[in-house]
PDB file of C-alpha atoms in Angstrom:
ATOM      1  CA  UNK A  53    -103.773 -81.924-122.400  1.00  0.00           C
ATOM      2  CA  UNK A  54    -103.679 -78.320-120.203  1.00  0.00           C
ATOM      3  CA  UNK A  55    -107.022 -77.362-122.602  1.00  0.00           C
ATOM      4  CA  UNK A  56    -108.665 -80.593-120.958  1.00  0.00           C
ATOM      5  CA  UNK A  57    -107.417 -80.138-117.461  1.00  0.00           C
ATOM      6  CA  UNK A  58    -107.737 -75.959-117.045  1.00  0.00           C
ATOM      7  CA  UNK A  59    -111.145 -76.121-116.458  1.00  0.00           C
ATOM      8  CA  UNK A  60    -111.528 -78.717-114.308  1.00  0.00           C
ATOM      9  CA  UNK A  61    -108.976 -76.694-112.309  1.00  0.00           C
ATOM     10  CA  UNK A  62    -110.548 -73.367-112.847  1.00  0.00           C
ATOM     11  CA  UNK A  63    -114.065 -75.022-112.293  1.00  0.00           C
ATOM     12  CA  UNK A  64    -112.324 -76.877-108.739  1.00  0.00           C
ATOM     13  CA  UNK A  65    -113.415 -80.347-110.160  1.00  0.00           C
ATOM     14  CA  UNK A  66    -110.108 -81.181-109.706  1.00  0.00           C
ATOM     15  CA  UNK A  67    -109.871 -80.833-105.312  1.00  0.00           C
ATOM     16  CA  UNK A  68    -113.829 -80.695-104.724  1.00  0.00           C
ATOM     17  CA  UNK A  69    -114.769 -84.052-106.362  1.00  0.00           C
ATOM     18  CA  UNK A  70    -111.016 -86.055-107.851  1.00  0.00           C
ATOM     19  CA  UNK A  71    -107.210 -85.785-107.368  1.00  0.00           C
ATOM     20  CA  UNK A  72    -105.104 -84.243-110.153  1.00  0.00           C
ATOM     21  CA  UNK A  73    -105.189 -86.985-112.689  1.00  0.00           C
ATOM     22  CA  UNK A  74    -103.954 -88.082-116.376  1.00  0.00           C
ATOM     23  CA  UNK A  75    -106.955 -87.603-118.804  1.00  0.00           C
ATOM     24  CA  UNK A  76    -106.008 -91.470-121.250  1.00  0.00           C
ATOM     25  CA  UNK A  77    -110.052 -91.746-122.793  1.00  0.00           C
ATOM     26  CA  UNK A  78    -111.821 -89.066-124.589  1.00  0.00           C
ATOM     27  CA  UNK A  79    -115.548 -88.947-123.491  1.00  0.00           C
ATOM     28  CA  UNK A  80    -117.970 -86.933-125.064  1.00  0.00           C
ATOM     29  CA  UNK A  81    -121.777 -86.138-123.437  1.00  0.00           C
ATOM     30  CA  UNK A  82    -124.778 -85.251-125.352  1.00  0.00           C
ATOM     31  CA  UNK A  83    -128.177 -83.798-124.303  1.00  0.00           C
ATOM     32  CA  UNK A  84    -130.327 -84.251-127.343  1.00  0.00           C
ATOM     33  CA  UNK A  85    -128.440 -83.048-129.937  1.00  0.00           C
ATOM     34  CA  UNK A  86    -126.235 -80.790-128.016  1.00  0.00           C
ATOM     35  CA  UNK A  87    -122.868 -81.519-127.091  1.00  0.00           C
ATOM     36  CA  UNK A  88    -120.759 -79.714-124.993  1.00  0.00           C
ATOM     37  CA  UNK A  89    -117.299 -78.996-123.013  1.00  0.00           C
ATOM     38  CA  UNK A  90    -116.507 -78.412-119.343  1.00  0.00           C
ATOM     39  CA  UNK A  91    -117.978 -75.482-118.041  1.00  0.00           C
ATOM     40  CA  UNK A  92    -121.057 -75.167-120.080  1.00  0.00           C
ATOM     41  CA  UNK A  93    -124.140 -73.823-118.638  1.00  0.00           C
ATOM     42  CA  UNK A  94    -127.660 -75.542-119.154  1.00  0.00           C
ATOM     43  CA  UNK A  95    -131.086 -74.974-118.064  1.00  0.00           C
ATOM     44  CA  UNK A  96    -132.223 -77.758-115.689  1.00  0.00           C
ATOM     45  CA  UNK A  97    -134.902 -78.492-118.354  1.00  0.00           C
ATOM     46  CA  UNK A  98    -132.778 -79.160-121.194  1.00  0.00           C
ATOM     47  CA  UNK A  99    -130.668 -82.029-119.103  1.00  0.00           C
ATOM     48  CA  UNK A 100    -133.800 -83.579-117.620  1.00  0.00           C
ATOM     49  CA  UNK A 101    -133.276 -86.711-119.846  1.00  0.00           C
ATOM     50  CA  UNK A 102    -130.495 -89.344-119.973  1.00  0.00           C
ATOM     51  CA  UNK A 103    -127.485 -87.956-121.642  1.00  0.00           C
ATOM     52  CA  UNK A 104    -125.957 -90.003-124.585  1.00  0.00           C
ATOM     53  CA  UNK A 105    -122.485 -90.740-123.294  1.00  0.00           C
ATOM     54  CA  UNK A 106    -119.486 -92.004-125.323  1.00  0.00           C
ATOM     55  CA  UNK A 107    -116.240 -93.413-124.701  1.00  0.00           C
ATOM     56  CA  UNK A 108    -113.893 -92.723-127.483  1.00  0.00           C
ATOM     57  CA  UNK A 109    -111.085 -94.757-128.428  1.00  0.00           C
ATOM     58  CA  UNK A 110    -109.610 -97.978-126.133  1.00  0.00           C
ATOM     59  CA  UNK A 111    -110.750-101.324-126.432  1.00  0.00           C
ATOM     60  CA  UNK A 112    -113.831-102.673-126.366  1.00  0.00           C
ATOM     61  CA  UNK A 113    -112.676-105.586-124.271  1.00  0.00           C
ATOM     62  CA  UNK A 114    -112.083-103.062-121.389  1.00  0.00           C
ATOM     63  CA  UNK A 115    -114.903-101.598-119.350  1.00  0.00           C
ATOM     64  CA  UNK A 116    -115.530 -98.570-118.013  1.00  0.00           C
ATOM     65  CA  UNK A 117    -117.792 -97.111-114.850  1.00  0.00           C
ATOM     66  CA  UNK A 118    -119.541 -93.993-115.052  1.00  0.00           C
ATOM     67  CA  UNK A 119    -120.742 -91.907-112.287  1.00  0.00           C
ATOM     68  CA  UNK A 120    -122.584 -88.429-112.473  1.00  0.00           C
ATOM     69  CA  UNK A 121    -122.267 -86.206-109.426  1.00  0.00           C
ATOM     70  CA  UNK A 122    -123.330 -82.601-108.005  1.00  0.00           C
ATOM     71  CA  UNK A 123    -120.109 -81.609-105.542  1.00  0.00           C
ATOM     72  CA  UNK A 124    -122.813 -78.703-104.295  1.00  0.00           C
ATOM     73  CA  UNK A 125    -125.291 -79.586-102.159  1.00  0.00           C
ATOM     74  CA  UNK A 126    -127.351 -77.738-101.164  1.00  0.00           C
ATOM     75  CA  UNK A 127    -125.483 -74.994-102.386  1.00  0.00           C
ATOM     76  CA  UNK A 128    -122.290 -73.803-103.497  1.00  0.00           C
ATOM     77  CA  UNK A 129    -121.355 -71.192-100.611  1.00  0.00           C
ATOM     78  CA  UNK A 130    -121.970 -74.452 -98.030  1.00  0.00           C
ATOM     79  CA  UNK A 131    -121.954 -77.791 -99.911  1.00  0.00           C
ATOM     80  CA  UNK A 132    -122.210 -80.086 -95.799  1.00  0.00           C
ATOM     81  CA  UNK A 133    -123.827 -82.755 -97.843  1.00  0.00           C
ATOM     82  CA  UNK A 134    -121.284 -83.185-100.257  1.00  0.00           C
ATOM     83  CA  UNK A 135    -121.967 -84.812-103.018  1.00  0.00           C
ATOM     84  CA  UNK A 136    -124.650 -86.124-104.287  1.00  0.00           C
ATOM     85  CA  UNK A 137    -124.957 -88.954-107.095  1.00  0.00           C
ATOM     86  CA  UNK A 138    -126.688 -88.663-109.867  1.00  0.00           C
ATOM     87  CA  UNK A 139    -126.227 -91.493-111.857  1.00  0.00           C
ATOM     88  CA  UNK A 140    -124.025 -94.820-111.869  1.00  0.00           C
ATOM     89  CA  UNK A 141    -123.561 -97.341-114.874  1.00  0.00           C
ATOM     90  CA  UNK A 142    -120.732 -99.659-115.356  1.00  0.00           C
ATOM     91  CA  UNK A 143    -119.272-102.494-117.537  1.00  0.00           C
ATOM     92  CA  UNK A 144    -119.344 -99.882-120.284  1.00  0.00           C
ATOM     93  CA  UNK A 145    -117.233-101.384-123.277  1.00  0.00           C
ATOM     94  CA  UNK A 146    -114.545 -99.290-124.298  1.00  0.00           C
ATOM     95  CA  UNK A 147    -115.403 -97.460-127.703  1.00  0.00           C
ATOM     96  CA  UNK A 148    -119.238 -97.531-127.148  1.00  0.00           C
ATOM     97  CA  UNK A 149    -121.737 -95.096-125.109  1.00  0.00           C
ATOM     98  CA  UNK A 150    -123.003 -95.961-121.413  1.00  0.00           C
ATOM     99  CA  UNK A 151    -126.339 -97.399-122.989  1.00  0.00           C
ATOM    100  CA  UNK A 152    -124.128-100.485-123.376  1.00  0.00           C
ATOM    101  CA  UNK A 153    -123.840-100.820-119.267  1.00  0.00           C
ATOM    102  CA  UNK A 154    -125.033-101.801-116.899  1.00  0.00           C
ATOM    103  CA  UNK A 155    -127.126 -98.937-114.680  1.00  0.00           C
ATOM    104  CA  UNK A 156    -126.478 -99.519-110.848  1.00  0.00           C
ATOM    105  CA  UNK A 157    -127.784 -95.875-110.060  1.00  0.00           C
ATOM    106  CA  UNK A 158    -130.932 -94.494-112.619  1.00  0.00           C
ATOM    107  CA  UNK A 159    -130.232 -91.164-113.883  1.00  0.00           C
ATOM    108  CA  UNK A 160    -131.339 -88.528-111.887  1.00  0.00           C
ATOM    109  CA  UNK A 161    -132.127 -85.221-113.542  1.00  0.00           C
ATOM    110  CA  UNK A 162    -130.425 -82.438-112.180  1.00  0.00           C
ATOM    111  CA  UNK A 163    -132.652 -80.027-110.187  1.00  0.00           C
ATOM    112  CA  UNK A 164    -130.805 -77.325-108.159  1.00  0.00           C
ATOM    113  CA  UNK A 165    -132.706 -75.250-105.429  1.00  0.00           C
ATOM    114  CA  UNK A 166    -129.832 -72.838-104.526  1.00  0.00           C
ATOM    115  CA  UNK A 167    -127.130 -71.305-106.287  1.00  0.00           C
ATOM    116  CA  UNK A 168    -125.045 -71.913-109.354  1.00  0.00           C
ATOM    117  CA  UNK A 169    -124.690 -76.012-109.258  1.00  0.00           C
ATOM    118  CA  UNK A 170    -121.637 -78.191-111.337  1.00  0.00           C
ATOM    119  CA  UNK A 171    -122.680 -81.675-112.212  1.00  0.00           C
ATOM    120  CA  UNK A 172    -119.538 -83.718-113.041  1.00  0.00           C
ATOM    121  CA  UNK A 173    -119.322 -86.975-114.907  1.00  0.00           C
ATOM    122  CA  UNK A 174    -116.083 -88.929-114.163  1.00  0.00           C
ATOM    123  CA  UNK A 175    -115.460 -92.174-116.237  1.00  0.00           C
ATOM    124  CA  UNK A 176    -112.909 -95.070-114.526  1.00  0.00           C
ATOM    125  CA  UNK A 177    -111.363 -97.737-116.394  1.00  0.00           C
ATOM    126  CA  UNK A 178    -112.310-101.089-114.378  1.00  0.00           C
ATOM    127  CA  UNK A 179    -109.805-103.891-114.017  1.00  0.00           C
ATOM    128  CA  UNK A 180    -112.708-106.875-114.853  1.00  0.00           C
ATOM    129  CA  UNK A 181    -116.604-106.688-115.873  1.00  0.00           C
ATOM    130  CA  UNK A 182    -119.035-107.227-112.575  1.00  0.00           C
ATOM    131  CA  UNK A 183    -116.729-105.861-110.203  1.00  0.00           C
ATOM    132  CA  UNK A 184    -118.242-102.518-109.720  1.00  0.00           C
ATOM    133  CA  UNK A 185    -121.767-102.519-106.894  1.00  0.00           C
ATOM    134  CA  UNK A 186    -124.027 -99.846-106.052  1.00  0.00           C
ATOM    135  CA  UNK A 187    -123.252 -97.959-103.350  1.00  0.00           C
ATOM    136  CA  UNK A 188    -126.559 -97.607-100.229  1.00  0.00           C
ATOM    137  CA  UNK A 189    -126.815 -94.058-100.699  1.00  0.00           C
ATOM    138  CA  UNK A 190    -127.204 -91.103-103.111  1.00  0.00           C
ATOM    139  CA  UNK A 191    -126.329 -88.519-100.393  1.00  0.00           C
ATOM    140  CA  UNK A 192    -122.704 -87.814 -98.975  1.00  0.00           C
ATOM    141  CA  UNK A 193    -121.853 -89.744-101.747  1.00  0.00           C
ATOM    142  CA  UNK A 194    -118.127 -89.264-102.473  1.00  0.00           C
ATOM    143  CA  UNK A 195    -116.077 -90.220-105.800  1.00  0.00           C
ATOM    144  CA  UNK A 196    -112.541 -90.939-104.650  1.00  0.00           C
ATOM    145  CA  UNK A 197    -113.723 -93.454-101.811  1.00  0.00           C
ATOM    146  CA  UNK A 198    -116.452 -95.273-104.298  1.00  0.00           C
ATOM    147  CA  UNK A 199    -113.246 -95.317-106.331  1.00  0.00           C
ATOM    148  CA  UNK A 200    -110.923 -97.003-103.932  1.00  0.00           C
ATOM    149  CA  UNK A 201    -113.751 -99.237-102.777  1.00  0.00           C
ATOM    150  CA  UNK A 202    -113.955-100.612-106.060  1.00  0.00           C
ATOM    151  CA  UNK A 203    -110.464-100.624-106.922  1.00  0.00           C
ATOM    152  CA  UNK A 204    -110.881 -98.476-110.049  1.00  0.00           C
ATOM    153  CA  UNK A 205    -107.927 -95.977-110.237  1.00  0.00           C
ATOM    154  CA  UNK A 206    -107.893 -92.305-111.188  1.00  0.00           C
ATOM    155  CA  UNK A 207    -110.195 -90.860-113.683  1.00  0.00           C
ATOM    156  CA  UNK A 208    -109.667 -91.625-116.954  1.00  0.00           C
ATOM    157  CA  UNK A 209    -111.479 -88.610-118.474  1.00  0.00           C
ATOM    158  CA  UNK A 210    -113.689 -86.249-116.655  1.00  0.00           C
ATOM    159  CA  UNK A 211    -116.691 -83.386-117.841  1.00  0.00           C
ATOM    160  CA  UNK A 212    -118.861 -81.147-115.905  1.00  0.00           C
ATOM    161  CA  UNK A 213    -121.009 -78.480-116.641  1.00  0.00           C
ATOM    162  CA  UNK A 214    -122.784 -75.913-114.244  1.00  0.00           C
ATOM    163  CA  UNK A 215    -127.022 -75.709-114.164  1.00  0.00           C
ATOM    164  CA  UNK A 216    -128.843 -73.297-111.319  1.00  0.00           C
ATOM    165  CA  UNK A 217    -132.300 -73.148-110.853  1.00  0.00           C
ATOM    166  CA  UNK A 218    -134.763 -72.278-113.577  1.00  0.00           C
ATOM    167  CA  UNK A 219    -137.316 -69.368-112.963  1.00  0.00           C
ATOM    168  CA  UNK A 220    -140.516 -69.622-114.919  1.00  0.00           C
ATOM    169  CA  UNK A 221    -139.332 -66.286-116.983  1.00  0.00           C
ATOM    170  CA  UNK A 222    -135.995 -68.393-117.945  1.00  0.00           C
ATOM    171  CA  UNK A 223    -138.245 -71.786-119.294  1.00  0.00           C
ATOM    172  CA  UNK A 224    -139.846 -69.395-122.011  1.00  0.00           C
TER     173      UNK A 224
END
């Protein structure tokens, strides 16, 4: 349990973007073929595509909502626009990847101009199907009050990893 929670501590996931919370779901994330843990760093062009997402274990008679945020805008040292979404699908079956949602929010492929950026996926379990709407915005969006909103309850599992801009010299 502490290896899943240190670094979302470490990597202030846990106070920036959700409250101290009870990881119950695995969820894995894939770019391509790569998978990774919290705290990985990728070049914004090698996450520019939809990630393959997948819930492991549960039920696949409970649903799940997905949301992909960046806690950093416009940069780390001064995030005032805090946060900003990314990406939204919901009625996710338990035991099957987000392509089995529904997508509220289309992915948006992470693009920092300033600074080291962490882009944090936090997966909800939902207490029905259809109960979970797109918010107005992508800016100021924040987690914990699209959580309440929707009556969906602490995280379930959570991932992030960290991207910063990409010079020409670092595409090569």
């Amino acid at each position: 349990m502490s290896r899943i929670i240190e670094p979302l501590n470490l990597g202030r996931v846990i106070g920036d973007v959700v409250d101290d919370f009870t990881p119950t779901m695995k969820m894995s994330i894939k770019y391509h073929t790569k998978k990774f843990c919290n705290g990985y760093e990728f070049c914004p062009s090698s996450v520019a595509t939809k990630p393959r997402v997948e819930i492991h274990g549960g039920d696949m008679r409970k649903f799940y909502t997905l949301v992909m945020t960046d806690p950093d805008v416009p940069g780390p040292g001064d995030p005032y626009l805090r946060e900003h979404l990314h990406w939204v699908v919901t009625d996710i079956p338990g035991t099957t990847d987000a392509s089995f949602g529904r997508e509220l929010v289309s992915y948006k492929f992470p693009n920092p101009s300033l600074g080291i950026h962490r882009y944090v996926f936090v997966l909800f379990k939902q207490k029905m199907r259809q109960t979970v709407h797109a918010p107005s915005s992508r800016d100021r969006f924040n987690t914990r009050t699209f959580a309440l909103e929707h009556e969906l309850g602490p995280p379930v599992a959570v991932v992030f990893f960290n991207t910063q801009r990409e010079t020409t010299s670092r595409k090569m």
